[in-house]
Amino acid sequence: MPIYEYRCNQCKREFSHLFLNPKVVSQAQCKYCKSKNLTRLLSCFSVHQTEESRLANLDTSKPQGEDYYKDSRNIGLWAKKRMRELGVDLGSKMDEIVEKGRTGKILEEFNK
Ligand SMILES: [Zn+2]
């Protein structure tokens, strides 16, 4: 049974939601104001995800919230996935590139 944590974009409160049925995950709504305008937070459960599965779950076509980029791990992750999608094979240079990503330089280079 997945437990997800959300922040409501309407009333700004955070709450966790236990889904008894995984099929209704997309129907999550705020406990307080019933808004469906929610941001899913990284919960303690997702720490156990491998980087591969975090990459797989990351949708680079959607802008991530400001908070997302406050976690420097996510910046590197986003960059990795984005470059895979662009067909850029960086091999062992990846770590170096990810370091650049953490300092924000990577977006300058790849947005040219
Ligand atoms: Zn709310």
GROMACS .gro file of N, CA and C and ligand atoms in nm:
model
  337
    1MET      N    1   0.085  -0.120   0.000
    1MET     CA    2   0.000   0.000   0.000
    1MET      C    3   0.088   0.124   0.000
    2PRO      N    4   0.078   0.200  -0.103
    2PRO     CA    5   0.164   0.320  -0.109
    2PRO      C    6   0.114   0.432  -0.018
    3ILE      N    7   0.209   0.497   0.045
    3ILE     CA    8   0.176   0.618   0.120
    3ILE      C    9   0.246   0.733   0.051
    4TYR      N   10   0.170   0.833   0.013
    4TYR     CA   11   0.230   0.948  -0.052
    4TYR      C   12   0.211   1.071   0.035
    5GLU      N   13   0.307   1.159   0.024
    5GLU     CA   14   0.294   1.287   0.095
    5GLU      C   15   0.270   1.396  -0.007
    6TYR      N   16   0.183   1.485   0.031
    6TYR     CA   17   0.147   1.591  -0.060
    6TYR      C   18   0.153   1.727   0.008
    7ARG      N   19   0.171   1.828  -0.073
    7ARG     CA   20   0.146   1.963  -0.026
    7ARG      C   21   0.036   2.020  -0.112
    8CYS      N   22  -0.060   2.077  -0.046
    8CYS     CA   23  -0.172   2.136  -0.116
    8CYS      C   24  -0.132   2.274  -0.168
    9ASN      N   25  -0.153   2.296  -0.297
    9ASN     CA   26  -0.117   2.426  -0.355
    9ASN      C   27  -0.221   2.532  -0.324
   10GLN      N   28  -0.333   2.486  -0.275
   10GLN     CA   29  -0.444   2.577  -0.243
   10GLN      C   30  -0.426   2.636  -0.102
   11CYS      N   31  -0.417   2.547  -0.002
   11CYS     CA   32  -0.409   2.595   0.136
   11CYS      C   33  -0.270   2.578   0.194
   12LYS      N   34  -0.175   2.526   0.113
   12LYS     CA   35  -0.033   2.514   0.151
   12LYS      C   36  -0.007   2.418   0.267
   13ARG      N   37  -0.102   2.336   0.300
   13ARG     CA   38  -0.079   2.242   0.408
   13ARG      C   39  -0.023   2.111   0.352
   14GLU      N   40   0.047   2.041   0.437
   14GLU     CA   41   0.105   1.913   0.396
   14GLU      C   42   0.034   1.800   0.468
   15PHE      N   43   0.021   1.691   0.397
   15PHE     CA   44  -0.043   1.576   0.459
   15PHE      C   45   0.002   1.451   0.386
   16SER      N   46  -0.016   1.339   0.449
   16SER     CA   47   0.017   1.214   0.382
   16SER      C   48  -0.112   1.138   0.356
   17HIS      N   49  -0.107   1.057   0.257
   17HIS     CA   50  -0.228   0.987   0.214
   17HIS      C   51  -0.193   0.841   0.190
   18LEU      N   52  -0.264   0.755   0.255
   18LEU     CA   53  -0.244   0.612   0.235
   18LEU      C   54  -0.346   0.562   0.134
   19PHE      N   55  -0.295   0.504   0.030
   19PHE     CA   56  -0.386   0.455  -0.073
   19PHE      C   57  -0.410   0.306  -0.055
   20LEU      N   58  -0.532   0.271  -0.027
   20LEU     CA   59  -0.566   0.130  -0.013
   20LEU      C   60  -0.572   0.065  -0.150
   21ASN      N   61  -0.604   0.144  -0.246
   21ASN     CA   62  -0.613   0.094  -0.383
   21ASN      C   63  -0.526   0.182  -0.473
   22PRO      N   64  -0.418   0.127  -0.526
   22PRO     CA   65  -0.325   0.209  -0.607
   22PRO      C   66  -0.391   0.274  -0.728
   23LYS      N   67  -0.505   0.223  -0.769
   23LYS     CA   68  -0.572   0.279  -0.888
   23LYS      C   69  -0.629   0.418  -0.862
   24VAL      N   70  -0.648   0.453  -0.736
   24VAL     CA   71  -0.709   0.583  -0.708
   24VAL      C   72  -0.607   0.691  -0.672
   25VAL      N   73  -0.479   0.659  -0.692
   25VAL     CA   74  -0.374   0.756  -0.658
   25VAL      C   75  -0.398   0.890  -0.727
   26SER      N   76  -0.439   0.885  -0.852
   26SER     CA   77  -0.458   1.008  -0.927
   26SER      C   78  -0.577   1.091  -0.877
   27GLN      N   79  -0.658   1.030  -0.791
   27GLN     CA   80  -0.775   1.103  -0.740
   27GLN      C   81  -0.748   1.167  -0.605
   28ALA      N   82  -0.624   1.175  -0.566
   28ALA     CA   83  -0.592   1.232  -0.436
   28ALA      C   84  -0.643   1.375  -0.426
   29GLN      N   85  -0.690   1.409  -0.308
   29GLN     CA   86  -0.730   1.548  -0.286
   29GLN      C   87  -0.691   1.591  -0.145
   30CYS      N   88  -0.687   1.721  -0.127
   30CYS     CA   89  -0.643   1.776   0.001
   30CYS      C   90  -0.740   1.736   0.112
   31LYS      N   91  -0.680   1.695   0.225
   31LYS     CA   92  -0.762   1.655   0.340
   31LYS      C   93  -0.839   1.772   0.397
   32TYR      N   94  -0.783   1.891   0.377
   32TYR     CA   95  -0.837   2.009   0.446
   32TYR      C   96  -0.935   2.088   0.360
   33CYS      N   97  -0.894   2.113   0.236
   33CYS     CA   98  -0.981   2.199   0.153
   33CYS      C   99  -1.034   2.126   0.030
   34LYS      N  100  -0.999   1.998   0.017
   34LYS     CA  101  -1.049   1.912  -0.092
   34LYS      C  102  -0.996   1.951  -0.230
   35SER      N  103  -0.898   2.039  -0.232
   35SER     CA  104  -0.840   2.078  -0.360
   35SER      C  105  -0.766   1.959  -0.421
   36LYS      N  106  -0.767   1.953  -0.553
   36LYS     CA  107  -0.690   1.848  -0.621
   36LYS      C  108  -0.560   1.904  -0.676
   37ASN      N  109  -0.536   2.028  -0.645
   37ASN     CA  110  -0.413   2.094  -0.689
   37ASN      C  111  -0.302   2.065  -0.588
   38LEU      N  112  -0.239   1.948  -0.604
   38LEU     CA  113  -0.144   1.899  -0.505
   38LEU      C  114  -0.005   1.880  -0.565
   39THR      N  115   0.094   1.897  -0.483
   39THR     CA  116   0.230   1.863  -0.522
   39THR      C  117   0.273   1.743  -0.439
   40ARG      N  118   0.317   1.640  -0.505
   40ARG     CA  119   0.360   1.522  -0.430
   40ARG      C  120   0.501   1.545  -0.377
   41LEU      N  121   0.520   1.517  -0.252
   41LEU     CA  122   0.649   1.538  -0.189
   41LEU      C  123   0.726   1.407  -0.185
   42LEU      N  124   0.856   1.420  -0.177
   42LEU     CA  125   0.938   1.301  -0.159
   42LEU      C  126   0.924   1.259  -0.014
   43SER      N  127   0.869   1.145   0.008
   43SER     CA  128   0.849   1.100   0.145
   43SER      C  129   0.966   1.013   0.187
   44CYS      N  130   0.969   0.978   0.312
   44CYS     CA  131   1.078   0.894   0.360
   44CYS      C  132   1.077   0.759   0.290
   45PHE      N  133   0.965   0.721   0.236
   45PHE     CA  134   0.958   0.592   0.168
   45PHE      C  135   1.035   0.591   0.037
   46SER      N  136   1.042   0.707  -0.025
   46SER     CA  137   1.106   0.711  -0.156
   46SER      C  138   1.258   0.712  -0.145
   47VAL      N  139   1.309   0.731  -0.025
   47VAL     CA  140   1.455   0.728  -0.005
   47VAL      C  141   1.511   0.593  -0.045
   48HIS      N  142   1.430   0.493  -0.029
   48HIS     CA  143   1.476   0.358  -0.060
   48HIS      C  144   1.469   0.325  -0.208
   49GLN      N  145   1.418   0.415  -0.285
   49GLN     CA  146   1.417   0.393  -0.429
   49GLN      C  147   1.559   0.397  -0.482
   50THR      N  148   1.585   0.319  -0.581
   50THR     CA  149   1.716   0.327  -0.646
   50THR      C  150   1.717   0.449  -0.736
   51GLU      N  151   1.837   0.489  -0.773
   51GLU     CA  152   1.843   0.603  -0.864
   51GLU      C  153   1.774   0.572  -0.996
   52GLU      N  154   1.786   0.448  -1.040
   52GLU     CA  155   1.721   0.412  -1.165
   52GLU      C  156   1.571   0.433  -1.159
   53SER      N  157   1.511   0.393  -1.047
   53SER     CA  158   1.367   0.407  -1.041
   53SER      C  159   1.328   0.553  -1.022
   54ARG      N  160   1.416   0.631  -0.956
   54ARG     CA  161   1.387   0.774  -0.946
   54ARG      C  162   1.396   0.837  -1.084
   55LEU      N  163   1.490   0.792  -1.163
   55LEU     CA  164   1.502   0.842  -1.299
   55LEU      C  165   1.377   0.807  -1.379
   56ALA      N  166   1.332   0.684  -1.362
   56ALA     CA  167   1.217   0.638  -1.437
   56ALA      C  168   1.091   0.715  -1.401
   57ASN      N  169   1.083   0.756  -1.275
   57ASN     CA  170   0.962   0.825  -1.229
   57ASN      C  171   0.964   0.973  -1.261
   58LEU      N  172   1.081   1.022  -1.297
   58LEU     CA  173   1.095   1.164  -1.319
   58LEU      C  174   1.045   1.202  -1.457
   59ASP      N  175   0.959   1.296  -1.461
   59ASP     CA  176   0.906   1.342  -1.589
   59ASP      C  177   0.967   1.478  -1.621
   60THR      N  178   1.064   1.477  -1.712
   60THR     CA  179   1.135   1.602  -1.741
   60THR      C  180   1.054   1.694  -1.830
   61SER      N  181   0.942   1.645  -1.882
   61SER     CA  182   0.863   1.732  -1.968
   61SER      C  183   0.780   1.831  -1.887
   62LYS      N  184   0.770   1.804  -1.757
   62LYS     CA  185   0.693   1.895  -1.671
   62LYS      C  186   0.789   1.972  -1.582
   63PRO      N  187   0.764   2.100  -1.568
   63PRO     CA  188   0.850   2.177  -1.478
   63PRO      C  189   0.831   2.129  -1.335
   64GLN      N  190   0.939   2.116  -1.262
   64GLN     CA  191   0.930   2.075  -1.123
   64GLN      C  192   0.920   2.200  -1.037
   65GLY      N  193   0.861   2.183  -0.923
   65GLY     CA  194   0.843   2.296  -0.833
   65GLY      C  195   0.975   2.348  -0.780
   66GLU      N  196   0.971   2.468  -0.726
   66GLU     CA  197   1.091   2.530  -0.671
   66GLU      C  198   1.157   2.440  -0.566
   67ASP      N  199   1.077   2.380  -0.484
   67ASP     CA  200   1.128   2.295  -0.377
   67ASP      C  201   1.208   2.178  -0.432
   68TYR      N  202   1.168   2.135  -0.550
   68TYR     CA  203   1.234   2.021  -0.611
   68TYR      C  204   1.383   2.051  -0.629
   69TYR      N  205   1.412   2.171  -0.670
   69TYR     CA  206   1.551   2.206  -0.699
   69TYR      C  207   1.629   2.245  -0.575
   70LYS      N  208   1.559   2.257  -0.464
   70LYS     CA  209   1.630   2.283  -0.340
   70LYS      C  210   1.705   2.158  -0.296
   71ASP      N  211   1.664   2.045  -0.346
   71ASP     CA  212   1.734   1.920  -0.319
   71ASP      C  213   1.834   1.898  -0.432
   72SER      N  214   1.962   1.915  -0.402
   72SER     CA  215   2.062   1.911  -0.509
   72SER      C  216   2.068   1.776  -0.577
   73ARG      N  217   2.025   1.671  -0.508
   73ARG     CA  218   2.025   1.539  -0.573
   73ARG      C  219   1.932   1.541  -0.692
   74ASN      N  220   1.824   1.617  -0.679
   74ASN     CA  221   1.725   1.619  -0.785
   74ASN      C  222   1.776   1.693  -0.908
   75ILE      N  223   1.861   1.790  -0.886
   75ILE     CA  224   1.914   1.864  -1.001
   75ILE      C  225   1.997   1.771  -1.087
   76GLY      N  226   2.084   1.694  -1.025
   76GLY     CA  227   2.166   1.601  -1.101
   76GLY      C  228   2.081   1.496  -1.169
   77LEU      N  229   1.979   1.454  -1.097
   77LEU     CA  230   1.890   1.351  -1.150
   77LEU      C  231   1.817   1.401  -1.274
   78TRP      N  232   1.767   1.521  -1.262
   78TRP     CA  233   1.692   1.580  -1.372
   78TRP      C  234   1.782   1.592  -1.494
   79ALA      N  235   1.903   1.639  -1.471
   79ALA     CA  236   1.997   1.659  -1.581
   79ALA      C  237   2.031   1.526  -1.649
   80LYS      N  238   2.052   1.424  -1.566
   80LYS     CA  239   2.084   1.292  -1.621
   80LYS      C  240   1.975   1.242  -1.712
   81LYS      N  241   1.854   1.251  -1.663
   81LYS     CA  242   1.742   1.199  -1.740
   81LYS      C  243   1.722   1.280  -1.868
   82ARG      N  244   1.732   1.411  -1.852
   82ARG     CA  245   1.711   1.499  -1.967
   82ARG      C  246   1.813   1.468  -2.076
   83MET      N  247   1.936   1.444  -2.036
   83MET     CA  248   2.039   1.417  -2.135
   83MET      C  249   2.022   1.281  -2.200
   84ARG      N  250   1.971   1.188  -2.122
   84ARG     CA  251   1.940   1.057  -2.182
   84ARG      C  252   1.834   1.074  -2.289
   85GLU      N  253   1.735   1.156  -2.258
   85GLU     CA  254   1.627   1.179  -2.354
   85GLU      C  255   1.678   1.249  -2.478
   86LEU      N  256   1.777   1.333  -2.460
   86LEU     CA  257   1.834   1.406  -2.573
   86LEU      C  258   1.932   1.319  -2.651
   87GLY      N  259   1.957   1.198  -2.598
   87GLY     CA  260   2.047   1.107  -2.666
   87GLY      C  261   2.194   1.142  -2.646
   88VAL      N  262   2.222   1.215  -2.539
   88VAL     CA  263   2.360   1.251  -2.510
   88VAL      C  264   2.424   1.140  -2.428
   89ASP      N  265   2.527   1.079  -2.481
   89ASP     CA  266   2.595   0.974  -2.407
   89ASP      C  267   2.722   1.031  -2.345
   90LEU      N  268   2.719   1.048  -2.216
   90LEU     CA  269   2.830   1.115  -2.149
   90LEU      C  270   2.924   1.018  -2.081
   91GLY      N  271   2.883   0.893  -2.071
   91GLY     CA  272   2.968   0.792  -2.010
   91GLY      C  273   3.022   0.836  -1.875
   92SER      N  274   3.154   0.826  -1.860
   92SER     CA  275   3.216   0.854  -1.731
   92SER      C  276   3.219   1.004  -1.700
   93LYS      N  277   3.190   1.085  -1.800
   93LYS     CA  278   3.187   1.230  -1.776
   93LYS      C  279   3.063   1.272  -1.699
   94MET      N  280   2.969   1.176  -1.687
   94MET     CA  281   2.841   1.208  -1.625
   94MET      C  282   2.855   1.273  -1.487
   95ASP      N  283   2.942   1.217  -1.405
   95ASP     CA  284   2.954   1.270  -1.269
   95ASP      C  285   3.000   1.415  -1.268
   96GLU      N  286   3.092   1.442  -1.358
   96GLU     CA  287   3.141   1.579  -1.373
   96GLU      C  288   3.027   1.672  -1.414
   97ILE      N  289   2.950   1.623  -1.510
   97ILE     CA  290   2.837   1.702  -1.560
   97ILE      C  291   2.734   1.724  -1.449
   98VAL      N  292   2.709   1.618  -1.374
   98VAL     CA  293   2.612   1.630  -1.266
   98VAL      C  294   2.660   1.733  -1.163
   99GLU      N  295   2.790   1.734  -1.139
   99GLU     CA  296   2.844   1.835  -1.047
   99GLU      C  297   2.816   1.975  -1.099
  100LYS      N  298   2.832   1.991  -1.227
  100LYS     CA  299   2.800   2.121  -1.287
  100LYS      C  300   2.653   2.152  -1.267
  101GLY      N  301   2.574   2.045  -1.281
  101GLY     CA  302   2.429   2.063  -1.266
  101GLY      C  303   2.396   2.115  -1.128
  102ARG      N  304   2.468   2.066  -1.030
  102ARG     CA  305   2.441   2.109  -0.893
  102ARG      C  306   2.472   2.256  -0.873
  103THR      N  307   2.561   2.308  -0.953
  103THR     CA  308   2.593   2.450  -0.939
  103THR      C  309   2.511   2.535  -1.036
  104GLY      N  310   2.427   2.469  -1.112
  104GLY     CA  311   2.336   2.544  -1.199
  104GLY      C  312   2.392   2.573  -1.337
  105LYS      N  313   2.518   2.536  -1.361
  105LYS     CA  314   2.580   2.569  -1.490
  105LYS      C  315   2.526   2.484  -1.604
  106ILE      N  316   2.480   2.365  -1.567
  106ILE     CA  317   2.439   2.273  -1.672
  106ILE      C  318   2.323   2.326  -1.756
  107LEU      N  319   2.234   2.397  -1.693
  107LEU     CA  320   2.118   2.446  -1.768
  107LEU      C  321   2.161   2.549  -1.870
  108GLU      N  322   2.262   2.627  -1.836
  108GLU     CA  323   2.312   2.726  -1.933
  108GLU      C  324   2.364   2.654  -2.056
  109GLU      N  325   2.442   2.546  -2.031
  109GLU     CA  326   2.503   2.477  -2.143
  109GLU      C  327   2.402   2.406  -2.233
  110PHE      N  328   2.301   2.351  -2.172
  110PHE     CA  329   2.210   2.270  -2.252
  110PHE      C  330   2.088   2.346  -2.303
  111ASN      N  331   2.077   2.468  -2.265
  111ASN     CA  332   1.964   2.547  -2.315
  111ASN      C  333   2.004   2.638  -2.431
  112LYS      N  334   2.126   2.620  -2.479
  112LYS     CA  335   2.173   2.705  -2.590
  112LYS      C  336   2.099   2.668  -2.717
  113ZN      ZN  337  -0.581   2.221   0.079
   0.00000   0.00000   0.00000
